[in-house]
Every structure is written in structure tokens, then in C-alpha cells.
PDB file of C-alpha atoms in Angstrom:
ATOM      1  CA  MET A   1       1.288   2.357  44.804  1.00 89.00           C
ATOM      2  CA  GLU A   2      -0.428   5.080  46.678  1.00 92.00           C
ATOM      3  CA  ILE A   3       1.253   8.629  46.167  1.00 91.00           C
ATOM      4  CA  LEU A   4      -1.937  10.345  48.017  1.00 94.00           C
ATOM      5  CA  ARG A   5      -4.230   9.553  50.521  1.00 96.00           C
ATOM      6  CA  ALA A   6      -6.894  11.740  52.057  1.00 97.00           C
ATOM      7  CA  GLU A   7      -8.736  10.806  55.230  1.00 97.00           C
ATOM      8  CA  GLY A   8     -11.545  12.390  56.247  1.00 97.00           C
ATOM      9  CA  LEU A   9     -10.895  15.722  55.533  1.00 97.00           C
ATOM     10  CA  VAL A  10     -13.012  18.530  56.701  1.00 97.00           C
ATOM     11  CA  LYS A  11     -12.671  22.431  56.340  1.00 97.00           C
ATOM     12  CA  TYR A  12     -15.635  25.098  57.089  1.00 97.00           C
ATOM     13  CA  TYR A  13     -15.623  28.779  57.046  1.00 95.00           C
ATOM     14  CA  GLY A  14     -18.039  30.584  59.022  1.00 93.00           C
ATOM     15  CA  SER A  15     -20.606  29.438  61.866  1.00 93.00           C
ATOM     16  CA  GLY A  16     -24.554  29.393  62.475  1.00 93.00           C
ATOM     17  CA  GLU A  17     -26.357  30.617  59.328  1.00 94.00           C
ATOM     18  CA  ASN A  18     -23.039  31.404  57.996  1.00 95.00           C
ATOM     19  CA  LEU A  19     -21.508  28.125  58.006  1.00 94.00           C
ATOM     20  CA  VAL A  20     -19.850  27.108  54.568  1.00 94.00           C
ATOM     21  CA  LYS A  21     -18.649  23.336  54.424  1.00 95.00           C
ATOM     22  CA  ALA A  22     -16.238  23.914  51.711  1.00 95.00           C
ATOM     23  CA  VAL A  23     -14.501  20.170  52.368  1.00 96.00           C
ATOM     24  CA  ASP A  24     -16.871  17.784  54.525  1.00 96.00           C
ATOM     25  CA  HIS A  25     -15.656  14.469  55.129  1.00 97.00           C
ATOM     26  CA  ILE A  26     -13.497  13.765  52.105  1.00 96.00           C
ATOM     27  CA  SER A  27     -11.510  10.493  51.657  1.00 97.00           C
ATOM     28  CA  PHE A  28      -9.947   9.029  48.502  1.00 96.00           C
ATOM     29  CA  SER A  29      -6.563   7.963  47.432  1.00 96.00           C
ATOM     30  CA  VAL A  30      -4.741   8.384  44.075  1.00 94.00           C
ATOM     31  CA  GLN A  31      -2.058   5.805  42.879  1.00 93.00           C
ATOM     32  CA  ARG A  32       1.494   6.879  41.454  1.00 89.00           C
ATOM     33  CA  GLY A  33       0.731   7.454  37.718  1.00 86.00           C
ATOM     34  CA  GLU A  34      -2.791   8.393  37.736  1.00 89.00           C
ATOM     35  CA  PHE A  35      -4.477  11.321  36.480  1.00 87.00           C
ATOM     36  CA  VAL A  36      -7.019  12.599  38.627  1.00 89.00           C
ATOM     37  CA  ALA A  37      -9.463  15.308  38.049  1.00 88.00           C
ATOM     38  CA  VAL A  38     -11.547  17.495  40.873  1.00 89.00           C
ATOM     39  CA  VAL A  39     -14.766  18.680  39.065  1.00 88.00           C
ATOM     40  CA  GLY A  40     -17.607  20.497  40.167  1.00 88.00           C
ATOM     41  CA  THR A  41     -19.343  23.906  40.071  1.00 89.00           C
ATOM     42  CA  SER A  42     -17.796  27.426  41.319  1.00 87.00           C
ATOM     43  CA  GLY A  43     -17.573  27.350  44.892  1.00 87.00           C
ATOM     44  CA  SER A  44     -17.866  23.526  45.445  1.00 91.00           C
ATOM     45  CA  GLY A  45     -14.834  23.286  47.374  1.00 92.00           C
ATOM     46  CA  LYS A  46     -12.224  22.403  44.698  1.00 92.00           C
ATOM     47  CA  THR A  47      -9.583  24.803  45.164  1.00 91.00           C
ATOM     48  CA  THR A  48     -10.198  24.500  49.049  1.00 94.00           C
ATOM     49  CA  LEU A  49      -9.347  20.497  48.810  1.00 95.00           C
ATOM     50  CA  LEU A  50      -6.344  21.269  46.670  1.00 92.00           C
ATOM     51  CA  ASN A  51      -5.085  23.930  49.140  1.00 90.00           C
ATOM     52  CA  LEU A  52      -5.459  21.160  51.786  1.00 93.00           C
ATOM     53  CA  ILE A  53      -3.847  18.601  50.251  1.00 92.00           C
ATOM     54  CA  GLY A  54      -0.818  20.992  48.903  1.00 87.00           C
ATOM     55  CA  GLY A  55      -0.448  22.172  52.437  1.00 87.00           C
ATOM     56  CA  LEU A  56      -1.572  25.545  51.775  1.00 86.00           C
ATOM     57  CA  ASP A  57      -4.025  25.524  54.237  1.00 89.00           C
ATOM     58  CA  TYR A  58      -4.925  23.376  57.600  1.00 91.00           C
ATOM     59  CA  ALA A  59      -7.776  21.221  57.685  1.00 94.00           C
ATOM     60  CA  ASP A  60     -10.171  21.264  60.430  1.00 96.00           C
ATOM     61  CA  GLU A  61     -10.282  17.430  60.648  1.00 97.00           C
ATOM     62  CA  GLY A  62      -8.847  14.562  58.872  1.00 97.00           C
ATOM     63  CA  ASN A  63      -5.168  13.722  57.231  1.00 97.00           C
ATOM     64  CA  VAL A  64      -3.422  14.053  53.884  1.00 95.00           C
ATOM     65  CA  ILE A  65      -0.598  11.716  53.759  1.00 94.00           C
ATOM     66  CA  VAL A  66       1.822  12.302  50.486  1.00 91.00           C
ATOM     67  CA  ASP A  67       4.077   9.677  49.323  1.00 87.00           C
ATOM     68  CA  GLY A  68       3.621   7.858  52.757  1.00 89.00           C
ATOM     69  CA  GLN A  69       4.407  11.134  54.933  1.00 89.00           C
ATOM     70  CA  ASP A  70       1.314  12.658  56.647  1.00 93.00           C
ATOM     71  CA  ILE A  71       1.420  16.311  56.179  1.00 91.00           C
ATOM     72  CA  THR A  72      -0.922  17.242  58.186  1.00 91.00           C
ATOM     73  CA  GLY A  73       1.229  17.921  61.136  1.00 85.00           C
ATOM     74  CA  MET A  74       3.815  19.823  59.616  1.00 89.00           C
ATOM     75  CA  LYS A  75       5.268  23.166  61.058  1.00 87.00           C
ATOM     76  CA  ASP A  76       5.095  25.957  58.388  1.00 85.00           C
ATOM     77  CA  GLU A  77       8.818  25.407  57.351  1.00 83.00           C
ATOM     78  CA  GLU A  78       8.121  21.850  56.922  1.00 84.00           C
ATOM     79  CA  LEU A  79       5.665  22.639  54.695  1.00 83.00           C
ATOM     80  CA  THR A  80       7.552  25.873  52.693  1.00 78.00           C
ATOM     81  CA  ILE A  81       9.898  22.534  51.855  1.00 74.00           C
ATOM     82  CA  PHE A  82       7.119  20.252  50.949  1.00 76.00           C
ATOM     83  CA  ARG A  83       5.300  22.514  48.753  1.00 73.00           C
ATOM     84  CA  ARG A  84       7.826  24.288  46.637  1.00 63.00           C
ATOM     85  CA  ILE A  85       4.613  25.917  45.106  1.00 55.00           C
ATOM     86  CA  PHE A  86       4.490  28.952  43.063  1.00 52.00           C
ATOM     87  CA  GLN A  87       1.162  30.409  42.582  1.00 52.00           C
ATOM     88  CA  ASN A  88      -0.009  32.547  39.575  1.00 54.00           C
ATOM     89  CA  TYR A  89       2.955  32.378  37.599  1.00 69.00           C
ATOM     90  CA  ASN A  90       5.497  34.051  40.522  1.00 80.00           C
ATOM     91  CA  LEU A  91       8.027  34.181  37.746  1.00 89.00           C
ATOM     92  CA  VAL A  92      11.339  35.922  38.956  1.00 91.00           C
ATOM     93  CA  SER A  93      11.911  39.481  36.992  1.00 91.00           C
ATOM     94  CA  VAL A  94      15.650  39.131  36.631  1.00 95.00           C
ATOM     95  CA  LEU A  95      15.574  35.479  36.045  1.00 95.00           C
ATOM     96  CA  ASN A  96      15.495  34.451  32.416  1.00 96.00           C
ATOM     97  CA  THR A  97      13.077  31.437  31.432  1.00 96.00           C
ATOM     98  CA  GLU A  98      15.560  28.463  32.100  1.00 96.00           C
ATOM     99  CA  LYS A  99      16.559  29.971  35.211  1.00 96.00           C
ATOM    100  CA  ASN A 100      13.030  30.377  36.188  1.00 95.00           C
ATOM    101  CA  ILE A 101      12.097  26.814  35.315  1.00 95.00           C
ATOM    102  CA  THR A 102      15.313  25.376  37.122  1.00 95.00           C
ATOM    103  CA  LEU A 103      14.979  27.837  40.122  1.00 92.00           C
ATOM    104  CA  PRO A 104      13.464  25.037  42.383  1.00 88.00           C
ATOM    105  CA  ILE A 105      15.867  22.356  41.616  1.00 91.00           C
ATOM    106  CA  ARG A 106      18.778  25.000  42.587  1.00 91.00           C
ATOM    107  CA  LEU A 107      17.368  25.703  45.595  1.00 87.00           C
ATOM    108  CA  ASP A 108      16.863  22.130  46.754  1.00 85.00           C
ATOM    109  CA  GLY A 109      20.933  21.791  45.631  1.00 90.00           C
ATOM    110  CA  ASN A 110      20.203  19.219  42.947  1.00 92.00           C
ATOM    111  CA  LYS A 111      21.669  18.693  39.598  1.00 94.00           C
ATOM    112  CA  VAL A 112      19.594  20.190  36.805  1.00 95.00           C
ATOM    113  CA  ASP A 113      18.595  17.283  33.879  1.00 96.00           C
ATOM    114  CA  GLU A 114      19.399  19.566  30.761  1.00 96.00           C
ATOM    115  CA  ASN A 115      17.660  16.646  28.320  1.00 97.00           C
ATOM    116  CA  TYR A 116      14.426  16.963  30.078  1.00 97.00           C
ATOM    117  CA  ILE A 117      14.387  20.695  30.580  1.00 97.00           C
ATOM    118  CA  THR A 118      14.645  20.364  26.642  1.00 97.00           C
ATOM    119  CA  SER A 119      12.256  18.382  26.085  1.00 97.00           C
ATOM    120  CA  ILE A 120       9.734  19.902  28.608  1.00 96.00           C
ATOM    121  CA  VAL A 121      10.367  23.620  26.783  1.00 97.00           C
ATOM    122  CA  SER A 122       9.909  21.924  23.573  1.00 96.00           C
ATOM    123  CA  SER A 123       6.765  20.274  23.912  1.00 94.00           C
ATOM    124  CA  LEU A 124       5.222  23.326  25.569  1.00 93.00           C
ATOM    125  CA  GLY A 125       6.452  25.706  22.664  1.00 93.00           C
ATOM    126  CA  ILE A 126       8.642  27.672  24.386  1.00 96.00           C
ATOM    127  CA  ALA A 127      12.005  26.634  23.224  1.00 96.00           C
ATOM    128  CA  GLU A 128      12.630  29.699  21.408  1.00 97.00           C
ATOM    129  CA  LYS A 129      12.166  31.893  24.692  1.00 96.00           C
ATOM    130  CA  ARG A 130      14.707  30.261  27.097  1.00 96.00           C
ATOM    131  CA  LYS A 131      16.629  33.453  27.447  1.00 97.00           C
ATOM    132  CA  ALA A 132      13.945  35.792  27.731  1.00 97.00           C
ATOM    133  CA  PHE A 133      12.836  37.416  30.699  1.00 96.00           C
ATOM    134  CA  PRO A 134       9.373  37.285  32.143  1.00 93.00           C
ATOM    135  CA  ASN A 135       8.366  40.880  30.685  1.00 93.00           C
ATOM    136  CA  GLN A 136       9.574  39.666  27.458  1.00 96.00           C
ATOM    137  CA  LEU A 137       6.717  36.556  27.441  1.00 93.00           C
ATOM    138  CA  SER A 138       3.147  36.977  26.803  1.00 90.00           C
ATOM    139  CA  GLY A 139       0.820  35.893  29.801  1.00 85.00           C
ATOM    140  CA  GLY A 140       0.341  32.440  28.004  1.00 87.00           C
ATOM    141  CA  GLN A 141       4.241  31.889  27.249  1.00 91.00           C
ATOM    142  CA  GLN A 142       4.761  32.687  31.386  1.00 91.00           C
ATOM    143  CA  GLN A 143       1.885  30.378  32.300  1.00 88.00           C
ATOM    144  CA  ARG A 144       3.679  27.488  30.272  1.00 91.00           C
ATOM    145  CA  VAL A 145       7.176  28.858  32.084  1.00 93.00           C
ATOM    146  CA  ALA A 146       5.036  28.260  35.322  1.00 90.00           C
ATOM    147  CA  ILE A 147       3.987  24.583  34.139  1.00 90.00           C
ATOM    148  CA  ALA A 148       7.738  24.131  32.950  1.00 94.00           C
ATOM    149  CA  ARG A 149       9.009  24.923  36.464  1.00 92.00           C
ATOM    150  CA  ALA A 150       6.205  22.561  37.956  1.00 88.00           C
ATOM    151  CA  LEU A 151       7.481  19.517  35.749  1.00 91.00           C
ATOM    152  CA  ALA A 152      11.098  20.174  35.824  1.00 93.00           C
ATOM    153  CA  SER A 153      12.186  18.666  39.093  1.00 88.00           C
ATOM    154  CA  LYS A 154      10.112  15.523  38.033  1.00 89.00           C
ATOM    155  CA  PRO A 155       7.947  15.698  41.386  1.00 84.00           C
ATOM    156  CA  ALA A 156       5.816  12.576  42.973  1.00 80.00           C
ATOM    157  CA  LEU A 157       2.506  14.902  42.931  1.00 82.00           C
ATOM    158  CA  ILE A 158       1.653  17.742  40.947  1.00 80.00           C
ATOM    159  CA  LEU A 159      -1.676  19.956  42.014  1.00 82.00           C
ATOM    160  CA  ALA A 160      -2.869  22.434  39.764  1.00 76.00           C
ATOM    161  CA  ASP A 161      -6.069  24.533  39.848  1.00 76.00           C
ATOM    162  CA  GLU A 162      -6.953  25.512  36.401  1.00 73.00           C
ATOM    163  CA  PRO A 163      -3.587  25.332  35.180  1.00 70.00           C
ATOM    164  CA  THR A 164      -4.518  26.038  31.561  1.00 68.00           C
ATOM    165  CA  GLY A 165      -6.882  28.501  32.478  1.00 71.00           C
ATOM    166  CA  ASN A 166      -5.593  31.310  30.691  1.00 68.00           C
ATOM    167  CA  LEU A 167      -4.293  29.437  27.743  1.00 71.00           C
ATOM    168  CA  ASP A 168      -5.911  28.953  24.138  1.00 73.00           C
ATOM    169  CA  SER A 169      -7.825  25.536  23.569  1.00 74.00           C
ATOM    170  CA  ARG A 170      -5.367  24.414  21.098  1.00 75.00           C
ATOM    171  CA  THR A 171      -1.814  25.288  23.425  1.00 70.00           C
ATOM    172  CA  SER A 172      -4.437  24.237  26.372  1.00 68.00           C
TER     173      SER A 172
END
């Protein structure tokens, strides 16, 4: 079953001699349960593509369909609800690790699956940091809290731009 489809995505910046074709008529699909990596050299459009798929930027042309829903025409408020993305960790300083992880679930008014959260924090090696506040965590631990938060609501799709870039190779 298809979870993501990009149809003819285009995103250009500049014009004339300064025209940059960051994403140039890209089409692909991803099936539910599939793990896909976008690879390429620096400046090849990987982040732009992820931003289009995640609704962080608008395509000049094309459509993005996520779980059967075309996000291309969504208004800003609808996109905010759709994304629930926290870039660059964006941990809330007055919330401990556990509350930072469960914040999106609670914002959506859903019940937290405590067993699942326990499994995630254990897998990520931050179980002993559940009550710690962001300023008490290393950068790598903060990144793992952000990863746990992304997984906690059991989303249909996760878009991650170098999610383990600041972690050592063993932790990654």
C-alpha cells in the first residue's frame, strides 16, 4: 500500500543565469513499511525535496500525496497540523525528557502508549534520562530525545534530514 507519492515536483530558485533547479520534475512513490534514503552531493536538492514532501515549502509545480491526502493545496494552518515537525531538536526547556517526547501526542489529545515510550527510550539509550531537562543533556542525548519524539506517536511517515548527523557512529 502506498504511503507517499510525489508527482512532477518542481522547485526553482532565482532566474536567468542565477536559476537553480533544486528539484526538477521528480516523481516517485514509497510503499507503507518501506525504508527509503535520498542520497546525493551537497547542494543536489535533498533537503529541498524533503521540505516539499513535509509541507515546509511549496512546490512550483507538482503534487505530494501522503497516505492518500494531497498536501499540495493545504493552507498554513492545515499544514501545521499535518507536520507536527520539530526541527533542530526544539526541545521545550521547561519540560523533562519524557514530557518532551510525549508533547505532540498530548497536543493531539491522544493517549500515550507508555509501554511503547519505554521501549523507544530504552532502544535509544536515554531511559535513565527520562526526568532530565534539556539543559542537563548532551547534544547527542537531545538529538535522541527528538528522535524518540518523532517515533512516539507512531506516525505513518517520518522524514529525517541527517537525523543522526551529530551522533557518534556507534550510536547512529
